[in-house]
PDB file of C-alpha atoms and ligand atoms in Angstrom:
ATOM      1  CA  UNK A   5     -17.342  10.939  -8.057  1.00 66.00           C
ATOM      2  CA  UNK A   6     -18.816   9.464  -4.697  1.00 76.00           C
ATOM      3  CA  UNK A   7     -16.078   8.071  -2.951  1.00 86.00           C
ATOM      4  CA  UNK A   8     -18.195   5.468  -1.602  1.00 78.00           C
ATOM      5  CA  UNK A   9     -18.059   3.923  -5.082  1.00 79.00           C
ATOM      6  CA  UNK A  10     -14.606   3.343  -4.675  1.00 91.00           C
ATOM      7  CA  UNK A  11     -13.134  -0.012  -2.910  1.00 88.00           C
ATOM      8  CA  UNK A  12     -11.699   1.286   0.541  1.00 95.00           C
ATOM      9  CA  UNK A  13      -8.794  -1.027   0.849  1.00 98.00           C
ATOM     10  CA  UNK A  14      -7.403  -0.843   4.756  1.00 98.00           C
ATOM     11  CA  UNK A  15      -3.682  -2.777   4.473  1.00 98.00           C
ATOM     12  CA  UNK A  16      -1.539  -3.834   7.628  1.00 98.00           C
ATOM     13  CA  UNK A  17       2.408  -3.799   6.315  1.00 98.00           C
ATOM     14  CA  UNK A  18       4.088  -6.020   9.054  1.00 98.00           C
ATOM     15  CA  UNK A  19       7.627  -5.102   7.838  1.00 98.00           C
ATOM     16  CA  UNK A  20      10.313  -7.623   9.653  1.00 98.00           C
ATOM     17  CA  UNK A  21       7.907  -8.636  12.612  1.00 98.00           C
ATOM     18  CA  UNK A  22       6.466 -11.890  13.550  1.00 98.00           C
ATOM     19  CA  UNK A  23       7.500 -15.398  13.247  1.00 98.00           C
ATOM     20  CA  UNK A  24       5.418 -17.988  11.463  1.00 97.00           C
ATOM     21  CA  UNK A  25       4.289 -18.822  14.909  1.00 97.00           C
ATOM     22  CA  UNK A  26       3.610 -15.124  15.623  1.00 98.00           C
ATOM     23  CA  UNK A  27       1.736 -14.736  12.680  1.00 98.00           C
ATOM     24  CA  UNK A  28      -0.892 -17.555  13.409  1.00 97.00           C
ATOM     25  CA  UNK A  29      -1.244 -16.165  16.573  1.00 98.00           C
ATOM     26  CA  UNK A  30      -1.912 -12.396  15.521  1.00 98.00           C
ATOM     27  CA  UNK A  31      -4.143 -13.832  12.963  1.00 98.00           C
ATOM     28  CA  UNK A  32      -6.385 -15.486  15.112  1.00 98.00           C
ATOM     29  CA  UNK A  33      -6.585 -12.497  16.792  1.00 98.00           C
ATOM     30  CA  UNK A  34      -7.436 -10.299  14.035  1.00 98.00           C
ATOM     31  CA  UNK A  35     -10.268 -12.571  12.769  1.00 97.00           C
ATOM     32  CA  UNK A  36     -12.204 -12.243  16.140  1.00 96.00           C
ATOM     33  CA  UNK A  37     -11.663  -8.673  16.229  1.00 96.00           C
ATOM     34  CA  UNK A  38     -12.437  -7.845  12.291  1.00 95.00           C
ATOM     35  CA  UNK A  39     -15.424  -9.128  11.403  1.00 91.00           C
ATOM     36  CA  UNK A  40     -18.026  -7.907   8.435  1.00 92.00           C
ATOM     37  CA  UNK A  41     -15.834  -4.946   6.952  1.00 96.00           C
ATOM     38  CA  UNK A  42     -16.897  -2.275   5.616  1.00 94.00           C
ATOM     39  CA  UNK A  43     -13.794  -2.565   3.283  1.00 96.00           C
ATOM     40  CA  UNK A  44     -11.323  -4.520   1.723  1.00 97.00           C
ATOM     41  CA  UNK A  45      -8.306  -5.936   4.308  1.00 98.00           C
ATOM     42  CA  UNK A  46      -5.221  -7.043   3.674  1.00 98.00           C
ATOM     43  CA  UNK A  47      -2.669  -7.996   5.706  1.00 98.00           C
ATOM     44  CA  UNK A  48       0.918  -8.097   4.527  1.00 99.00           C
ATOM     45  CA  UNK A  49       3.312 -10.452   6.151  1.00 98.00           C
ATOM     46  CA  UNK A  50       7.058 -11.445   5.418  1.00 98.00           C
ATOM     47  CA  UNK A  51       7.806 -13.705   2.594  1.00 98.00           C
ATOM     48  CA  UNK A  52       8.100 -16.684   5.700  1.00 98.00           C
ATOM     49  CA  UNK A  53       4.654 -15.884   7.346  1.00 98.00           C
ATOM     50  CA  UNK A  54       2.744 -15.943   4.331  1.00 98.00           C
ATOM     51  CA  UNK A  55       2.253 -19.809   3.780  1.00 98.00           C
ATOM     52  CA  UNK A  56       0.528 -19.629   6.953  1.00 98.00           C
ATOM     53  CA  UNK A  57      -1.254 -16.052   7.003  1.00 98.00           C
ATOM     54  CA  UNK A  58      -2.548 -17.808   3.299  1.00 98.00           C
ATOM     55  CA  UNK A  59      -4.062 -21.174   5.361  1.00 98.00           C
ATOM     56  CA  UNK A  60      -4.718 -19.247   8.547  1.00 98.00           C
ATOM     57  CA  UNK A  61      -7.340 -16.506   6.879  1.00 98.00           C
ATOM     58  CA  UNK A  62      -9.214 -19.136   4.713  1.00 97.00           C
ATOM     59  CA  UNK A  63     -12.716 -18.738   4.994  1.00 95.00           C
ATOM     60  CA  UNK A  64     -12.061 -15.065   6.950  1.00 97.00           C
ATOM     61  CA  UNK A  65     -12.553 -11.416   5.062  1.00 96.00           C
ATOM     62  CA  UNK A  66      -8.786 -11.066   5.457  1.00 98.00           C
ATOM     63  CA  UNK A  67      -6.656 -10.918   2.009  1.00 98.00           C
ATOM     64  CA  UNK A  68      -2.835 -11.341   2.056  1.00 98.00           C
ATOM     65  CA  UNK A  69      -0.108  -9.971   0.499  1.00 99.00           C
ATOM     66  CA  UNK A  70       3.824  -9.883   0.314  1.00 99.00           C
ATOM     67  CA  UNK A  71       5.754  -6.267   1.216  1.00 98.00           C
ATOM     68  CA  UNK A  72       8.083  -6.985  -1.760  1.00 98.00           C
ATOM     69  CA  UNK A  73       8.584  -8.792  -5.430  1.00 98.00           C
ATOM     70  CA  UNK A  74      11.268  -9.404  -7.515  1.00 98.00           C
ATOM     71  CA  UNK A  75      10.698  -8.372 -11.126  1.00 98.00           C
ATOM     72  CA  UNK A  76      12.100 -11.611 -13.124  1.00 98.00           C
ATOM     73  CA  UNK A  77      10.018 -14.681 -12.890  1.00 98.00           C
ATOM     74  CA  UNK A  78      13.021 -16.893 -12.036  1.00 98.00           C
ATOM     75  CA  UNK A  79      16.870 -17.134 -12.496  1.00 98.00           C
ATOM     76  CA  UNK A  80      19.718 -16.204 -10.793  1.00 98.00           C
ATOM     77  CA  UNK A  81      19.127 -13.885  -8.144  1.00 98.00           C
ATOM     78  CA  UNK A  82      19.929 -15.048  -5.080  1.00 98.00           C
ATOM     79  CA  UNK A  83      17.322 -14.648  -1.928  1.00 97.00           C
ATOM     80  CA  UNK A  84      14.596 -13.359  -4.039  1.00 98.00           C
ATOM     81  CA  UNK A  85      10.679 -14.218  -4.639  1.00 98.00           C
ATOM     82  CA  UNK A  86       9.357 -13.839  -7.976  1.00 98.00           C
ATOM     83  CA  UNK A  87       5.495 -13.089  -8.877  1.00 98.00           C
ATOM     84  CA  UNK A  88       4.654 -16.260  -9.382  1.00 98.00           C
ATOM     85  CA  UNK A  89       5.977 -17.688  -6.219  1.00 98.00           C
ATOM     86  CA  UNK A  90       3.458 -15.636  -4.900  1.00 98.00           C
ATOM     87  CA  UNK A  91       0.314 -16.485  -6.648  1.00 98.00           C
ATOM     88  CA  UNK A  92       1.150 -20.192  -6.727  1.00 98.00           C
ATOM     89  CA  UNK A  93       1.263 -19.772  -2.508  1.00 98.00           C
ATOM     90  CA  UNK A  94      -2.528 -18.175  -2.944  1.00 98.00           C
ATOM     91  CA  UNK A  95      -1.034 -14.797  -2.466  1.00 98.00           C
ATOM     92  CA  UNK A  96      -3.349 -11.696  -4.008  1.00 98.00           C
ATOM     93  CA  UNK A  97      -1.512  -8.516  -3.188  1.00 99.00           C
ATOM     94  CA  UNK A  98       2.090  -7.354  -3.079  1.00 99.00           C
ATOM     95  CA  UNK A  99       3.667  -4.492  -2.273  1.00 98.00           C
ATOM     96  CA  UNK A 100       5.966  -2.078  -4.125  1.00 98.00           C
ATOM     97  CA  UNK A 101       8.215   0.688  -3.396  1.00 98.00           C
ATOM     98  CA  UNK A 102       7.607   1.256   0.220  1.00 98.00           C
ATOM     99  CA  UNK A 103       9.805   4.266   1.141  1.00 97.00           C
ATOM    100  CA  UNK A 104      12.423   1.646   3.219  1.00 97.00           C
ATOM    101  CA  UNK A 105      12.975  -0.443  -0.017  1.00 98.00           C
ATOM    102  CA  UNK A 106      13.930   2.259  -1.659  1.00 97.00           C
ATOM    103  CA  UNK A 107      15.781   3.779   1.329  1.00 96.00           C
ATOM    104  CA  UNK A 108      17.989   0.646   2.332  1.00 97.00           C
ATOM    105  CA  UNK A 109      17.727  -1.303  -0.476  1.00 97.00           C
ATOM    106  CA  UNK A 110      18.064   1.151  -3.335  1.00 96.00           C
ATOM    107  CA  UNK A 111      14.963   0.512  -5.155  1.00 97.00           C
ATOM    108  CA  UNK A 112      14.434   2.741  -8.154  1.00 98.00           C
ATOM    109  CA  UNK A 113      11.756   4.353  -9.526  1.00 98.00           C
ATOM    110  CA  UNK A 114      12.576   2.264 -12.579  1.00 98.00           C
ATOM    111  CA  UNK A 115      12.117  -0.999 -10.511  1.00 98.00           C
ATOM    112  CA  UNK A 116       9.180   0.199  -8.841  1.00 98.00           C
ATOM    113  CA  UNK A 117       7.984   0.214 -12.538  1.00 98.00           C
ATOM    114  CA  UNK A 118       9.657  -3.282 -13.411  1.00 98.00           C
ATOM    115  CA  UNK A 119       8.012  -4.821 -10.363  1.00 98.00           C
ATOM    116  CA  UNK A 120       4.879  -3.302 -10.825  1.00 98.00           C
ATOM    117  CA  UNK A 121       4.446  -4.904 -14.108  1.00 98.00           C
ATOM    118  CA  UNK A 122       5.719  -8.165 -13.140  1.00 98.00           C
ATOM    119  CA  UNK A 123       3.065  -8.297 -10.375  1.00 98.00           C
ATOM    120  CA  UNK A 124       0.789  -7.029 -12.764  1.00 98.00           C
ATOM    121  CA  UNK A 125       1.436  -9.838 -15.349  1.00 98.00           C
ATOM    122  CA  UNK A 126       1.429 -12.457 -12.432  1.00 98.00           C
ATOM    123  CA  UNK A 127      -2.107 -11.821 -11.581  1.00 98.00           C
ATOM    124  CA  UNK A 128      -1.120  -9.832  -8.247  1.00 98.00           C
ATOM    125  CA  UNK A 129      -2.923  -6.380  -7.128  1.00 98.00           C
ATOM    126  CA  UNK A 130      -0.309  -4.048  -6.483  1.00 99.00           C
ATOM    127  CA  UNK A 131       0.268  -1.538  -3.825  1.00 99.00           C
ATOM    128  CA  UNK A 132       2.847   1.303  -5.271  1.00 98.00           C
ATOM    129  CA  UNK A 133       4.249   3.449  -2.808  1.00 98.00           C
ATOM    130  CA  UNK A 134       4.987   6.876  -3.072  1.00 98.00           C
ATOM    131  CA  UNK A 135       5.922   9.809  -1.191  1.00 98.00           C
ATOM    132  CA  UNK A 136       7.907  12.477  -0.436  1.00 97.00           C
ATOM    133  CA  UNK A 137      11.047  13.509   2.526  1.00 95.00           C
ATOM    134  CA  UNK A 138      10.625  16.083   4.918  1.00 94.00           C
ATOM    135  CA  UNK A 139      13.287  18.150   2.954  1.00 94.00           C
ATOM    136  CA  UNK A 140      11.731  17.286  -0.060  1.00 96.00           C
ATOM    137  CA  UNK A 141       8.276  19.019   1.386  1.00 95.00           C
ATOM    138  CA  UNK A 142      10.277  21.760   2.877  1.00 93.00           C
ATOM    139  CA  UNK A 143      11.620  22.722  -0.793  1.00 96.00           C
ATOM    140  CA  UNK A 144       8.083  22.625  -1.773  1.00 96.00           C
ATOM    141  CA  UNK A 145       8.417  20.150  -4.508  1.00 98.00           C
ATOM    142  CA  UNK A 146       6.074  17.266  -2.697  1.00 98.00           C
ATOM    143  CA  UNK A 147       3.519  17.288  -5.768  1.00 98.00           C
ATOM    144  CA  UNK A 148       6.053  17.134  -8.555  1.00 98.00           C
ATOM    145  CA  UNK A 149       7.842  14.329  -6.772  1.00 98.00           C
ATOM    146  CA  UNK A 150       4.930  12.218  -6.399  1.00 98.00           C
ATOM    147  CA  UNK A 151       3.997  12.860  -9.779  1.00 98.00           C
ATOM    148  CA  UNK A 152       7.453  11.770 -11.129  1.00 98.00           C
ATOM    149  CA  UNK A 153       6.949   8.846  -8.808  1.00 98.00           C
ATOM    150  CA  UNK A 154       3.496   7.835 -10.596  1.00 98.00           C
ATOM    151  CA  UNK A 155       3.946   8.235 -13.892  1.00 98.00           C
ATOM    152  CA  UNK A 156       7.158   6.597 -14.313  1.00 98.00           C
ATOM    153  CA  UNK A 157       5.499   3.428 -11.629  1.00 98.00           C
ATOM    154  CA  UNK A 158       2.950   3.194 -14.241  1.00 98.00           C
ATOM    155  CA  UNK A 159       4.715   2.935 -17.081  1.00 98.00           C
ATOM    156  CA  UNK A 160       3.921   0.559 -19.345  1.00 98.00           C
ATOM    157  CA  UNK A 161       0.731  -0.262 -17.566  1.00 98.00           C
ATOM    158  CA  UNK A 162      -2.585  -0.616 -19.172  1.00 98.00           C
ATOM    159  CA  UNK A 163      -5.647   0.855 -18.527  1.00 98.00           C
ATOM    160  CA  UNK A 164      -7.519  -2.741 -17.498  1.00 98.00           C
ATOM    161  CA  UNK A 165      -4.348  -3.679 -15.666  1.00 98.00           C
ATOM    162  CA  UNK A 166      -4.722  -0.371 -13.572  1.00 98.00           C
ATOM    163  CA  UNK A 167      -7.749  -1.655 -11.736  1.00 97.00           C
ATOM    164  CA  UNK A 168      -5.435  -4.003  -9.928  1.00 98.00           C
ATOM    165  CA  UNK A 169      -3.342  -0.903  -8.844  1.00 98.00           C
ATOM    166  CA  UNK A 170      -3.670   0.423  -5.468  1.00 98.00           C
ATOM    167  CA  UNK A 171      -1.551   3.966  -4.739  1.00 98.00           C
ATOM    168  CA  UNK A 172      -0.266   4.429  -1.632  1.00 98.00           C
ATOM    169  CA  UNK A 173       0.814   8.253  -0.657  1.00 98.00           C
ATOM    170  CA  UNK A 174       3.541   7.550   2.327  1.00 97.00           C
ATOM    171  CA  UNK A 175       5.346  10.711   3.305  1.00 97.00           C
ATOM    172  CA  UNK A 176       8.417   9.460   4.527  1.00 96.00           C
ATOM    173  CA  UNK A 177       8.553  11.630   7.581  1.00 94.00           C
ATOM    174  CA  UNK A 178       5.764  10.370   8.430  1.00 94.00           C
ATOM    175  CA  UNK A 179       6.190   6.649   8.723  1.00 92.00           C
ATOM    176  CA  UNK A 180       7.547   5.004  12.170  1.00 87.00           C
ATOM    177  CA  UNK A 181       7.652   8.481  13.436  1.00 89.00           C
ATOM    178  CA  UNK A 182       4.426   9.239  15.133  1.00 85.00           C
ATOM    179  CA  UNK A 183       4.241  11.992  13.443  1.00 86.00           C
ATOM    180  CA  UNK A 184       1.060  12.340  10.732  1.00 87.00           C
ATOM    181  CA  UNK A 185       0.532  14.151   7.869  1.00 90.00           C
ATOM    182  CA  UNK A 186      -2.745  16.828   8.727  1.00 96.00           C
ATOM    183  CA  UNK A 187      -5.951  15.094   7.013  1.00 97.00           C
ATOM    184  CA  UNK A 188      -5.673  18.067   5.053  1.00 98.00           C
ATOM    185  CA  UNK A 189      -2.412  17.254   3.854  1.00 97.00           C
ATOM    186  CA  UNK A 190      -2.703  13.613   2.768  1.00 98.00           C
ATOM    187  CA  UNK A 191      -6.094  14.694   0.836  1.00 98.00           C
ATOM    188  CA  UNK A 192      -4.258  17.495  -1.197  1.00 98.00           C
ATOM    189  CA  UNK A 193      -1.636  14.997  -1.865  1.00 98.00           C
ATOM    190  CA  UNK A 194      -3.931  11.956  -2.379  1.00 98.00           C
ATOM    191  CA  UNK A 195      -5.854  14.208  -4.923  1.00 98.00           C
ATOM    192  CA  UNK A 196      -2.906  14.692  -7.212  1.00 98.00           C
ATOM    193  CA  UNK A 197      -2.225  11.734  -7.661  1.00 98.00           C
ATOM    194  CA  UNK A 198      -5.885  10.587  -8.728  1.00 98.00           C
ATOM    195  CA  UNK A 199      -5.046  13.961 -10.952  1.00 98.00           C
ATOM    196  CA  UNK A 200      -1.872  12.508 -12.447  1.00 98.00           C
ATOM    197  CA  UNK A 201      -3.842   9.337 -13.642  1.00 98.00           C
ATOM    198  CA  UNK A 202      -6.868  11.359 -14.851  1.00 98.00           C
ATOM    199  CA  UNK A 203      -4.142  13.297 -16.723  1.00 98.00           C
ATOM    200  CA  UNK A 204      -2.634   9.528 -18.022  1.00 98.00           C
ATOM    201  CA  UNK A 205      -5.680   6.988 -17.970  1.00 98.00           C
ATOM    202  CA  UNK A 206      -8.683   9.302 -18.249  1.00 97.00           C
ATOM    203  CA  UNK A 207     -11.070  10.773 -15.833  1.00 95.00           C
ATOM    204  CA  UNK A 208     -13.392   7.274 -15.218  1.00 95.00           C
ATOM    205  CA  UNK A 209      -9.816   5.511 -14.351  1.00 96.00           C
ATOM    206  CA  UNK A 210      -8.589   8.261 -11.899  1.00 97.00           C
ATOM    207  CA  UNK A 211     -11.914   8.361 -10.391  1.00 96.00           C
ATOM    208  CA  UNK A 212     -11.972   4.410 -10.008  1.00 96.00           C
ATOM    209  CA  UNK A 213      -8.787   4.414  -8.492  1.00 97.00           C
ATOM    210  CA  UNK A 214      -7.806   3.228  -5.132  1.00 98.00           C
ATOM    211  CA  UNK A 215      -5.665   6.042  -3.139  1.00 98.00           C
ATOM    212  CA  UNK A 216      -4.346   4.966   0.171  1.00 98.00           C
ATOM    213  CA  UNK A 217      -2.777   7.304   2.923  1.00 97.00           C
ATOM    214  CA  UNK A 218       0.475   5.619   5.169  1.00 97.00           C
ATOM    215  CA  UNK A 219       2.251   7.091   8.047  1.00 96.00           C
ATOM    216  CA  UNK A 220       1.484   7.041  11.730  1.00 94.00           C
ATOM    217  CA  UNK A 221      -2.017   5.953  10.544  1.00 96.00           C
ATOM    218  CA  UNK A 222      -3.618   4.899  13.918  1.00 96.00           C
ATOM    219  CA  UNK A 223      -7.121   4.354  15.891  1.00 96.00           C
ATOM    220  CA  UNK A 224      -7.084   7.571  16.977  1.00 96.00           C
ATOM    221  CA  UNK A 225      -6.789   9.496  13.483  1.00 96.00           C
ATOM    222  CA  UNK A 226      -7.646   7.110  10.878  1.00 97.00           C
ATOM    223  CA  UNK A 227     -11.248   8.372  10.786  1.00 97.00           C
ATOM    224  CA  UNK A 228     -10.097  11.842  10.010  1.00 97.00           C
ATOM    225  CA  UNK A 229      -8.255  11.120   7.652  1.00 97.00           C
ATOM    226  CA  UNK A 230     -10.705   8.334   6.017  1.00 97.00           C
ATOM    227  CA  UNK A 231     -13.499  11.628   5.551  1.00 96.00           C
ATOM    228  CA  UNK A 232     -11.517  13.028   3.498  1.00 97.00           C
ATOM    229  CA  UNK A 233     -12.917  12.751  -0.423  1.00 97.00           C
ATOM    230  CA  UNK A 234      -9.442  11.373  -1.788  1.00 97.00           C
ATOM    231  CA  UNK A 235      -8.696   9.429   1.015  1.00 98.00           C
ATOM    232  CA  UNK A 236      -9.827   5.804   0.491  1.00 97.00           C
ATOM    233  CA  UNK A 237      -7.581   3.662   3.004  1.00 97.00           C
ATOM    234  CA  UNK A 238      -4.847   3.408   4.590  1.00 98.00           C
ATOM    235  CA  UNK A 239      -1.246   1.472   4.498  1.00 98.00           C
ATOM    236  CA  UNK A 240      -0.573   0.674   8.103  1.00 98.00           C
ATOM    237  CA  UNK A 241       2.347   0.231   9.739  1.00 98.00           C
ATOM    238  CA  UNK A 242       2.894  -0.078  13.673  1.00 97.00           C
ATOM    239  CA  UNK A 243      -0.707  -0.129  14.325  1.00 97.00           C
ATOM    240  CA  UNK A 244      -1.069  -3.181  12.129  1.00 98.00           C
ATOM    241  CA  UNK A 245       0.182  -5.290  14.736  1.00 98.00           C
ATOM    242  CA  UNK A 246      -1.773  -4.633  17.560  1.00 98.00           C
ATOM    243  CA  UNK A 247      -5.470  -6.390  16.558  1.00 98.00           C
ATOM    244  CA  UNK A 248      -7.225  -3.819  18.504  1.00 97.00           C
ATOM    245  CA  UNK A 249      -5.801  -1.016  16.816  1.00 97.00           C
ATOM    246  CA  UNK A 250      -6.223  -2.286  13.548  1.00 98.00           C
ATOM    247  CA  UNK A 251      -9.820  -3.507  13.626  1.00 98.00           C
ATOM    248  CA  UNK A 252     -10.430   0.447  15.180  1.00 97.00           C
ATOM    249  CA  UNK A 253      -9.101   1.703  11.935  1.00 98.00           C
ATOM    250  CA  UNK A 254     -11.000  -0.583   9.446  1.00 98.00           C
ATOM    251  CA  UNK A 255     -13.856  -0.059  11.059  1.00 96.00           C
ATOM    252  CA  UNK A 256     -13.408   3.891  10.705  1.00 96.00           C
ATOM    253  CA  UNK A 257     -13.024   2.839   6.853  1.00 95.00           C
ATOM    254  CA  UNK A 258     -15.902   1.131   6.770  1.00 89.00           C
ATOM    255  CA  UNK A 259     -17.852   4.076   7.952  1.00 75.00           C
TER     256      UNK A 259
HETATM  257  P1  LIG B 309       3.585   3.304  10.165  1.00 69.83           P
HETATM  258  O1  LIG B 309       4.092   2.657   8.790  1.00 69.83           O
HETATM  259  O2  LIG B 309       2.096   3.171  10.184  1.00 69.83           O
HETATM  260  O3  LIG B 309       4.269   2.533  11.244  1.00 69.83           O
HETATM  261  O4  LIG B 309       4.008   4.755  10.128  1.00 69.83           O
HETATM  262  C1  LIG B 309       3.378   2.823   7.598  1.00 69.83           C
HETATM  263  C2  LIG B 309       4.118   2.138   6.494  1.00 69.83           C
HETATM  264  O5  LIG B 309       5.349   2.138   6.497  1.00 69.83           O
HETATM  265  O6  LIG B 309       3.497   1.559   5.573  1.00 69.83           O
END
């Protein structure tokens, strides 16, 4: 399938940086310096910057989203944000299983899954995270991994519910560290995984589907890795906070 029928989705993943105050700032920024897309953007802010990332990119092609999501609606568990905290806040995307959730805060494949289908039900679009270690792509078992990682994500979710998932392929040695995967890497990887939900949701689904490449993503390689086929967008990290940067790497998605 032509990739250009598929929604390029460029996402900045602000991890613990900026303020509230910050964050209106950096948005203003960012909506002088992105302007007409070529793709979808989203920016994702912390849980305290999104009231005003929501009211601050009215009107603007910027969506928003949160970098986490608990998977009960409500109850008793302390310091956490449900789905529907989100969406009543005007939130649209969330996301799941970044590679330091699961790092420092032992997130689970299996809670990947149970917050993937909570965001699901809440009306969110989901970005799922996946990827493998540097000794885990030394032992050679990178596609298996991400596989696992996937399928057991997408458990439980339905075909019409998949078109409001978004895979992100994040080798963890890759994120923070300057160091980026070859285009040629991320596509090989990127392509199994729109294999592994051919193999589950059919070929029309995989070939609908949303793949995103994170790690090191910047201005200076993001249109290299955008050519390639299975390479739709791009989770952003570092570069997400500088709005130069940034609007340099949606534009080389909108390409
Ligand atoms: P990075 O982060 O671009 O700073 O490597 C990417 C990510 O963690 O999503």
């Amino acid at each position: 399938m032509n990739k250009q029928l598929r929604k390029a989705v460029i996402a900045g993943n602000w991890k613990m940086n900026k303020t509230p105050t910050e964050t209106a700032g950096l948005i203003g920024q960012l909506k002088s310096a992105v302007q007409n897309p070529g793709c979808e953007v989203v920016i994702c802010t912390p849980f305290t910057s999104l009231p005003c990332a929501v009211d601050a990119t009215k009107g603007s092609c910027l969506h928003v989203g949160a970098e986490n999501v608990h998977f009960e609606a409500s109850g008793a568990f302390t310091g956490e944000i449900s789905a529907p905290m989100l969406t009543d806040l005007g939130v649209e995307y969330v996301i799941v299983g970044h590679s330091e959730r699961r790092q420092y805060f032992a997130e689970t494949d299996q809670t990947v899954n149970k917050r993937t289908l909570a965001a699901l039900a809440a009306g969110l679009k989901v970005i799922v995270c996946v990827g493998e270690s540097l000794g885990q792509r030394e032992e050679g078992v990178t596609e298996e991994l991400v596989r696992l990682q996937v399928k057991i994500a997408l458990q439980g979710v339905t075909a019409e519910a998949l078109k409001n998932v978004i895979i992100a392929y994040e080798p963890v040695w890759a994120i923070g560290t300057g160091r980026t995967a070859t285009a040629d890497q991320a596509q090989e990887v990127c392509a199994a995984i729109r294999r592994v939900v051919g193999e589950l949701y059919g070929q029309p689904a995989a070939d609908g589907l949303t793949v995103q490449y994170g790690g090191s993503m910047n201005a200076g390689n993001a249109a290299e890795l955008l050519s390639k086929p299975d390479v739709d967008g791009g989770l952003i990290g570092g570069a997400s906070l500088k709005a130069d940067a940034f609007a340099a790497i949606v534009e080389a998605a909108g390409r």
